[in-house]
Tab-separated table of C-alpha atoms in Angstrom:
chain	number	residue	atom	x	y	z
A	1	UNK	CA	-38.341	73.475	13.869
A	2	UNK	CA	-36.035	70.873	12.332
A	3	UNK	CA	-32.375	70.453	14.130
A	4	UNK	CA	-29.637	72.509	12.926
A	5	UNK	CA	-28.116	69.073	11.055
A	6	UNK	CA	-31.449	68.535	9.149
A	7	UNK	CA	-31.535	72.532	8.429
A	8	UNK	CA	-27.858	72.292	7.275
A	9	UNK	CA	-29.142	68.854	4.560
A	10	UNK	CA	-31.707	70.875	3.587
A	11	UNK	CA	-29.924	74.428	2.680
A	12	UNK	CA	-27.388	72.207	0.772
A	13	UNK	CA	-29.881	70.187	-1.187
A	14	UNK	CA	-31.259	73.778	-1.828
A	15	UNK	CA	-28.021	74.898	-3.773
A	16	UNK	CA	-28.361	71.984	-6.553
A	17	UNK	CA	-29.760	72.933	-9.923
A	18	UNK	CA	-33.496	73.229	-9.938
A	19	UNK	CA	-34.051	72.706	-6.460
A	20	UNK	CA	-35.208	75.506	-4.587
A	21	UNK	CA	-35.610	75.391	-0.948
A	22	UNK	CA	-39.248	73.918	-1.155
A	23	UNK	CA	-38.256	71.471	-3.203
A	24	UNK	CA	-35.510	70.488	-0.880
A	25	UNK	CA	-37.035	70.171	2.597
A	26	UNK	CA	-39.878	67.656	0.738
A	27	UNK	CA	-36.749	66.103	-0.380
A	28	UNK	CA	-35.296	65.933	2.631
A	29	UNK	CA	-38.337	64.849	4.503
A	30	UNK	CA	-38.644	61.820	1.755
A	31	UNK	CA	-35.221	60.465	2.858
A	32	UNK	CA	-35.951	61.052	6.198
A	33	UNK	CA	-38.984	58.732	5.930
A	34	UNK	CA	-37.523	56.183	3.545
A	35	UNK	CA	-33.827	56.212	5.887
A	36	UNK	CA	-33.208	52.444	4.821
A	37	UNK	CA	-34.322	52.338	1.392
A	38	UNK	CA	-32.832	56.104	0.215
A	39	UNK	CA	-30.804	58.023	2.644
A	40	UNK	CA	-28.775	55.005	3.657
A	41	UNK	CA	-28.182	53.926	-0.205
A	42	UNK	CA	-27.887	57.526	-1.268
A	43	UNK	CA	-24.538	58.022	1.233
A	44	UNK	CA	-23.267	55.516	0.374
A	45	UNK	CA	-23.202	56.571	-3.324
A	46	UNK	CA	-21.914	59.821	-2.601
A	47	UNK	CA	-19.227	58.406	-0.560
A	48	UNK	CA	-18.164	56.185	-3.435
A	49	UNK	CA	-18.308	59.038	-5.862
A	50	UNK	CA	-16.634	61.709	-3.909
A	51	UNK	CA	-13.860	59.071	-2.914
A	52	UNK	CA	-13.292	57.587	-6.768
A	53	UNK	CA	-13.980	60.817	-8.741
A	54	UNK	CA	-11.455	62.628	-11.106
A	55	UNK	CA	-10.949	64.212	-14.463
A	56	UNK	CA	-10.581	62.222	-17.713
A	57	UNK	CA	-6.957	62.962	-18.425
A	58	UNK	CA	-7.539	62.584	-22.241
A	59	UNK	CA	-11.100	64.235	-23.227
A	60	UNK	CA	-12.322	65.605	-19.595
A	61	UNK	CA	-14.665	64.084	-18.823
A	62	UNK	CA	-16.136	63.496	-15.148
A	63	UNK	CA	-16.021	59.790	-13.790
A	64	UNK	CA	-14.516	57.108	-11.035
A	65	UNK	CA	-11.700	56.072	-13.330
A	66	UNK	CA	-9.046	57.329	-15.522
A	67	UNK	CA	-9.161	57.762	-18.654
A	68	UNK	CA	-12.726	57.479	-18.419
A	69	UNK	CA	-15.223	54.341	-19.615
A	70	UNK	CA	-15.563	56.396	-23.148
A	71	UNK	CA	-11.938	56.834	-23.805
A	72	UNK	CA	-11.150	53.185	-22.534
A	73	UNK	CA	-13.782	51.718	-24.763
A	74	UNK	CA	-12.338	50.149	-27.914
A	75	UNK	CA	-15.432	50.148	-29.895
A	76	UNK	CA	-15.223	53.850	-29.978
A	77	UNK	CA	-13.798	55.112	-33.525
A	78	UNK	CA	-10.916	56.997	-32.609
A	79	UNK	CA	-10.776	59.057	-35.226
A	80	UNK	CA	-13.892	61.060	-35.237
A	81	UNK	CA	-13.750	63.282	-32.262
A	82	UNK	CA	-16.450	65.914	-30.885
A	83	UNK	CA	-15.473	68.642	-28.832
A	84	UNK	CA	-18.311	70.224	-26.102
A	85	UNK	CA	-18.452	72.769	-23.976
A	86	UNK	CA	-19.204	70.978	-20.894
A	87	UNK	CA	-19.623	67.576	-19.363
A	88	UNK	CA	-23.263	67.761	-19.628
A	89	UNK	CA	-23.124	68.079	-23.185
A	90	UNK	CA	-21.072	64.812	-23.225
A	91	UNK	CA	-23.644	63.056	-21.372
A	92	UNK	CA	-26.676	64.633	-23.450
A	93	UNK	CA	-24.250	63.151	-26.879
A	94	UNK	CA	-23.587	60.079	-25.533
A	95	UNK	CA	-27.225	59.431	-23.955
A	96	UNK	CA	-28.261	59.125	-27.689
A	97	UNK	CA	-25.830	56.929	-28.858
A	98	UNK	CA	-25.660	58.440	-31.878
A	99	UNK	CA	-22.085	59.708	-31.732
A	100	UNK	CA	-20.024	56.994	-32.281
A	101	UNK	CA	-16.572	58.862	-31.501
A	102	UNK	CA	-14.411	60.270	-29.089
A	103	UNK	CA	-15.231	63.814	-27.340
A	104	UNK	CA	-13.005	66.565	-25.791
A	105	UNK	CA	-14.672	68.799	-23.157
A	106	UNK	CA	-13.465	72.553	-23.161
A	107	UNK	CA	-14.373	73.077	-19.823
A	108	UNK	CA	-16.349	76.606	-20.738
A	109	UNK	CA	-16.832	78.653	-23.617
A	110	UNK	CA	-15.616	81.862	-24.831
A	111	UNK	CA	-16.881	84.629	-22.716
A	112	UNK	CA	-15.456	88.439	-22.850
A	113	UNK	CA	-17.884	89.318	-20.196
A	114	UNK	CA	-17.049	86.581	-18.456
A	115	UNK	CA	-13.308	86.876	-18.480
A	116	UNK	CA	-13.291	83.676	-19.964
A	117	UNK	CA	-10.139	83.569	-22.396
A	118	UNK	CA	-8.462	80.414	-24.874
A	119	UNK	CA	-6.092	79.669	-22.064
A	120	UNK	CA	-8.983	79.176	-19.778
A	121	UNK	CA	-10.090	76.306	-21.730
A	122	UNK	CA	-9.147	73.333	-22.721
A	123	UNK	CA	-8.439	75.106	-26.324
A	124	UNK	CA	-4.493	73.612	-26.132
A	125	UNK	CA	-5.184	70.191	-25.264
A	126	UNK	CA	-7.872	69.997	-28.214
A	127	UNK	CA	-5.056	71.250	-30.655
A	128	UNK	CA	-2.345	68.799	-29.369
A	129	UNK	CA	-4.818	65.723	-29.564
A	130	UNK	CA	-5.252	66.597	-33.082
A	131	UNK	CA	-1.766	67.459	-33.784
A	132	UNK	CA	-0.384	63.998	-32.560
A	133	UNK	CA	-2.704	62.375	-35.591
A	134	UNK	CA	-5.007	59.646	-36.065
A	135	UNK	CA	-8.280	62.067	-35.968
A	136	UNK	CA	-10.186	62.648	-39.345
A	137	UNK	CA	-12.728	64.710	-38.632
A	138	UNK	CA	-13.744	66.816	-35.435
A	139	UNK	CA	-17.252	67.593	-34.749
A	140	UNK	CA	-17.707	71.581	-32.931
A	141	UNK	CA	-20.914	70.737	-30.697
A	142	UNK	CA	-21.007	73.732	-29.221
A	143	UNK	CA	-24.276	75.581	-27.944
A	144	UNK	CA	-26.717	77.403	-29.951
A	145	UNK	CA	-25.287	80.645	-28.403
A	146	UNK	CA	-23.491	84.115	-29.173
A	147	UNK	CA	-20.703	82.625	-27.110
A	148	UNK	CA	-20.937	78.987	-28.101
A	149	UNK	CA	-20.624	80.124	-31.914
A	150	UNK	CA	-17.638	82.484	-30.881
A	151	UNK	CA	-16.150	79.480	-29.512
A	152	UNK	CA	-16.645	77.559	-32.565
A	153	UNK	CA	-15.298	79.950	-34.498
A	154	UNK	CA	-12.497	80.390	-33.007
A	155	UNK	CA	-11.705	76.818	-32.989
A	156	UNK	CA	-12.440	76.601	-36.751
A	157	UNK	CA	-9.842	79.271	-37.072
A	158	UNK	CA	-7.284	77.232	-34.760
A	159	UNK	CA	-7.572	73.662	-36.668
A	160	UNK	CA	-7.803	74.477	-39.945
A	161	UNK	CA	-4.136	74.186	-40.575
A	162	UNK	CA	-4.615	70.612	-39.843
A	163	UNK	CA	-5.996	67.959	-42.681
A	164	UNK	CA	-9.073	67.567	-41.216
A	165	UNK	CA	-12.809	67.323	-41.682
A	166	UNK	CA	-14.331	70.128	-39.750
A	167	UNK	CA	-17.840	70.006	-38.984
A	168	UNK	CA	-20.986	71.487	-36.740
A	169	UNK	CA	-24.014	70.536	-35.426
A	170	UNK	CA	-26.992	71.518	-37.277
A	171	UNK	CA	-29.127	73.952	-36.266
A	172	UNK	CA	-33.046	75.048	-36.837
A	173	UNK	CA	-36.320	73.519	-36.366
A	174	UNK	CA	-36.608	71.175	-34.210
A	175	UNK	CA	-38.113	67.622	-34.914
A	176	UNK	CA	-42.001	68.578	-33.955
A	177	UNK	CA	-41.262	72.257	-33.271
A	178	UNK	CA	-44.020	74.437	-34.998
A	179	UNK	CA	-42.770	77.435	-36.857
A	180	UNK	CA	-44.913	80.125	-34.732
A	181	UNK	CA	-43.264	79.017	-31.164
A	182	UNK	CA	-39.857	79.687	-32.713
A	183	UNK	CA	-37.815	82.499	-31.682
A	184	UNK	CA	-35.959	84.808	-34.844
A	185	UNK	CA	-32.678	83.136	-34.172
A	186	UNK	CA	-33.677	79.537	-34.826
A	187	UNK	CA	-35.948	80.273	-37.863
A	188	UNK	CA	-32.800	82.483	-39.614
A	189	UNK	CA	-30.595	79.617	-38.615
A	190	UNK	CA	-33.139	77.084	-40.130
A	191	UNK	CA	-33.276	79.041	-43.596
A	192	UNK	CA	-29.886	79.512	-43.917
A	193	UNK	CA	-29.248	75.860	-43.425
A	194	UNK	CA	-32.162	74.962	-45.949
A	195	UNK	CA	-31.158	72.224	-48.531
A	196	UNK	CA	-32.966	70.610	-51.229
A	197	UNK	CA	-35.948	68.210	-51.012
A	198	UNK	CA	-35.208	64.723	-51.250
């Protein structure tokens, strides 16, 4: 029977995403074993973290400095700006380096079973960062969802007084996705969004 300190690791290892409580004990038995090479360096990490983290002030974003490396990074164009849901989907966007912009995270989405309302978002800050100028087009990167596309919408609906190219993320087939693994809702997407052969 481990001691009530090890129990106590283990239950909150257990409350991450996609660990489950089997998961974390072999977890917590591999730092256990390995004290000096991962449980020492993995405090230490989490003490840096939880002393140095904060919110982006300008887009939202999650990291040990404010504004964040993406906003501080001169390279970025400043005038093409993305706005996500979540910081995840910041991190999925920028992982590919294919966005070569500015993002603004929401914090949420839309949710009327939820509760979730505009003013629970980060809907105001979005429309002042376009108001103040200097942004040419804003990219709505929000989920393939009912409420991710409500979200979007509404957005659209918000912005569109301002001279600005709206756009979304495309959606359908995915690159090596065969047709009969597809659910209704991606393959309707995917011929709506059908354009001509190059």
């Amino acid at each position: 029977m481990p001691s009530p300190e090890i129990d106590a690791l283990t239950q909150a290892l257990s409350r991450l995403p996609g660990l489950g409580p089997r998961s974390a004990r072999r977890a917590v038995l591999h730092l256990l074993k390995k004290r000096e090479t991962a449980l020492e360096p993995l405090l230490r990490a989490l003490e840096a973290v939880n002393e140095r983290l904060v919110t982006c002030g300008i887009c939202g974003n999650v990291d040990t400095v404010d504004p964040c490396g993406i906003c501080a990074d001169p390279r970025r164009d400043a005038r093409a700006l993305c706005v996500v849901e979540d910081v995840p989907d910041l991190w999925a966007l920028d992982k590919s380096r294919l966005f070569p912009g500015r993002f603004h995270v929401l914090g949420g989405r839309l949710s009327a079973l939820e509760g979730v309302r505009p003013e629970d978002l980060g809907i105001d800050t979005l429309v002042a960062r376009v108001e103040a100028g200097g942004i040419d087009e804003v990219v709505l990167a929000m989920n393939a969802t009912l409420e991710g596309q409500t979200t979007a919408h509404y957005l659209a609906e918000r912005l569109e007084r301002f001279p600005i190219r709206l756009t979304q993320l495309a959606h359908g087939v995915p690159v090596g996705g065969e047709l009969d693994y597809l659910d209704e809702g991606t393959l309707a997407q995917a011929l709506r969004a059908r354009r001509p052969v190059a």
